[in-house]
Amino acid sequence: MAQDTTKAELDRVKNVILQAKEKACRETDNEPEPELTSRVEWPVQCTVGPGLEGAIAAETKIGYVNGTKGSLIYRGYDIFDLCAHSTFEETSYLLLHGRLPSSSELASFSAMLRRKMLIPRTQRLLLSFPVEEMLPMAALRLGTNLMRQKQTFRDKDTFLAETADSIAADEDSIPMETPPTGGKKSVFEFIKHIFTKPETAPAHLISSEEIESCYNLLGGVVSVAAAIGRVRQGHIPLEPLPDLSLAGNYLYMLTGRRPTPLQERIMDVCFILHADHGMNASTFASMVVASTLSDIYFAIGSGIAALSGPLHGGANVEVVQTLEEIGEAKSVKAWYQKAKADKRKVPGFGHRVYKAYDPRARVLGPLAEMLAEEDPAIKPLFETAKELERTVVAELGESKRIFPNVDFYSGIVYKSMGIDEHLYTTIFAVSRVAGWCARVMEYLEQNRIFRPRAIYTGTLHEEYVPLDQRDPTGT
Ligand code: ACO
């Protein structure tokens, strides 16, 4: 009986997604833009705006955002089909390896990622920082850096000089103070175990550009993100459960409760939707860092930093806050008129690339609706969102091509799962690790360090005036 209910709920999720696909197909074709889908001869001619808008920086086979028509493709597969039929693990395999896995490949890939979620040493290091007081995205970035310390040996040489002089102490008997010696010698012994390179270190631990590091990050960042949420609630991090997916384990390790199959599936769809999205700011940041032949942990850390801003991944937090500020659906029109008068941008609307309805919002909107139907606490928030969508699209849809973006409904979905709003952007980051890694790996195959130029518009030929001859007022 319970199994029948679960199957019916999961079928409903699939149907909601397929209906969203049908609606998208009715409203727009997804004919690709020829100038963005045919091979180029380098150097390429293009019109570039400020912030590199319109610049063509690389060729890719990983994903394509059709901003004119509002479609999104990973490795040739439409996002609606991946959401309806695939899983985050399978989609990650697709992004990283360029094709769908066979069933045995998928089974071993998924099992391996589950093992990669076990990162006790990274979590132990993480807990030595005041994670509960940090911005979750700052803590996540720190977490990737700590994974780097654990999983690469790049820092070994500088570190060993100090561990040789380390004081002998176990974790429980670290002296409160160590006598000053005039040098940096007080290194806790347990750190030595973490950093000392084994004689027979596997090659993938030395070369952090290897695909193995991508797997470490894919699994590990799930655990770091969940641990951050857990610590913020005053609990200790949990280990993953072997029979749950990455998405299910994220929810389990965050809340301490086994998610329902419906919650696990919806989170899985959210992970798929956020896995990749063209050369956006955070992907570009990762690629720029990787192009210097820095390592992939640093590269992903930069992606996390870029994603944290409210113009990028941080918008869904603002969406929920805005909806709460509006209060109820009938207050939307008055709120919007005031926002317009104040020249305030409405969070969750507009996009640099999409000048059509974001396909990810087409999936998330109905999923949020489905959850709102079951949850009286979420229903008013959803109704307010729907009314805000109607109002903004009526005002700006035709004239400025402003529609809801991926962040507009994702916050409602996460809220209905009881997730603290401060963690929303970390969920985005957990899934985007797949796209960041895939694009970094692809770019490194034919790496060229990024180096755009700026037009200098300052003065020229200034004469240096010595300090004592300058106007003391500084004007
Ligand atoms: N609400 C109201 N008006 C908007 C909005 C909005 N959310 N977004 C754009 N506009 C208007 C602008 O005021 C501008 O009008 P104007 O031509 O009269 O000056 C016009 O649309 C073009 O806007 P730009 O800011 O130039 O568009 P741009 O491509 O630079 O910005 C961005 C895209 C940053 C996403 C913007 O739409 C925005 O700030 N949205 C709100 C924040 C948000 O939701 N961010 C998440 C984006 S999705 C993601 O990163 C995952």
Short mmCIF file of C-alpha atoms and ligand atoms in Angstrom, two decimals, residues 310-313 315 344-352 355 396 400 402 405-407 428, ligand 1:
data_model
loop_
_atom_site.label_atom_id
_atom_site.label_comp_id
_atom_site.label_asym_id
_atom_site.label_seq_id
_atom_site.Cartn_x
_atom_site.Cartn_y
_atom_site.Cartn_z
CA PRO A 310 22.80 37.96 -4.86
CA LEU A 311 22.98 38.65 -8.60
CA HIS A 312 23.82 34.99 -9.16
CA GLY A 313 23.01 32.03 -6.89
CA ALA A 315 18.79 35.33 -5.41
CA ARG A 344 14.01 47.97 -7.33
CA LYS A 345 14.69 44.80 -9.28
CA VAL A 346 12.40 41.96 -8.35
CA PRO A 347 14.49 39.01 -7.19
CA GLY A 348 13.97 35.82 -9.15
CA PHE A 349 13.18 37.63 -12.41
CA GLY A 350 15.32 38.43 -15.41
CA HIS A 351 18.39 36.78 -16.74
CA ARG A 352 21.46 37.80 -18.69
CA LYS A 355 15.04 36.49 -22.86
CA LEU A 396 7.81 43.37 -18.22
CA LYS A 400 11.75 43.78 -21.51
CA ILE A 402 11.68 39.57 -18.09
CA ASN A 405 14.38 32.56 -13.49
CA VAL A 406 15.56 29.38 -11.75
CA ASP A 407 15.72 31.12 -8.39
CA PHE A 428 22.85 25.28 -5.80
N1 ACO B 1 13.06 43.23 -11.98
C1 ACO B 1 12.71 44.33 -12.66
N2 ACO B 1 13.35 44.78 -13.75
C2 ACO B 1 14.38 44.06 -14.18
C3 ACO B 1 14.80 42.89 -13.54
C4 ACO B 1 14.10 42.48 -12.40
N3 ACO B 1 14.45 41.39 -11.73
N4 ACO B 1 15.87 42.39 -14.18
C5 ACO B 1 16.12 43.21 -15.19
N5 ACO B 1 15.23 44.24 -15.19
C6 ACO B 1 15.16 45.34 -16.14
C7 ACO B 1 16.29 46.32 -15.82
O1 ACO B 1 15.87 47.32 -14.91
C8 ACO B 1 16.61 46.87 -17.17
O2 ACO B 1 15.65 47.86 -17.49
P1 ACO B 1 16.08 49.18 -18.30
O3 ACO B 1 16.51 48.67 -19.65
O4 ACO B 1 14.86 50.02 -18.32
O5 ACO B 1 17.21 49.78 -17.52
C9 ACO B 1 16.38 45.69 -18.12
O6 ACO B 1 15.46 44.84 -17.43
C10 ACO B 1 17.65 44.92 -18.40
O7 ACO B 1 18.22 44.57 -17.14
P2 ACO B 1 19.76 44.34 -16.87
O8 ACO B 1 20.02 44.51 -15.41
O9 ACO B 1 20.57 45.15 -17.83
O10 ACO B 1 19.89 42.83 -17.25
P3 ACO B 1 21.13 41.97 -16.96
O11 ACO B 1 21.17 40.97 -18.02
O12 ACO B 1 22.34 42.78 -16.77
O13 ACO B 1 20.84 41.34 -15.52
C11 ACO B 1 20.16 39.97 -13.80
C12 ACO B 1 20.43 40.06 -15.29
C13 ACO B 1 21.41 40.40 -13.02
C14 ACO B 1 19.87 38.52 -13.45
C15 ACO B 1 18.98 40.86 -13.45
O14 ACO B 1 17.86 40.48 -14.19
C16 ACO B 1 18.67 40.86 -11.97
O15 ACO B 1 19.30 41.60 -11.20
N6 ACO B 1 17.67 40.03 -11.52
C17 ACO B 1 17.33 39.92 -10.12
C18 ACO B 1 18.34 39.04 -9.38
C19 ACO B 1 18.20 37.56 -9.77
O16 ACO B 1 17.11 37.02 -9.84
N7 ACO B 1 19.35 36.91 -9.98
C20 ACO B 1 19.39 35.46 -10.31
C21 ACO B 1 19.73 35.28 -11.74
S1 ACO B 1 19.66 33.59 -12.17
C22 ACO B 1 21.11 32.96 -11.64
O17 ACO B 1 22.13 33.59 -11.60
C23 ACO B 1 21.10 31.63 -11.16
#
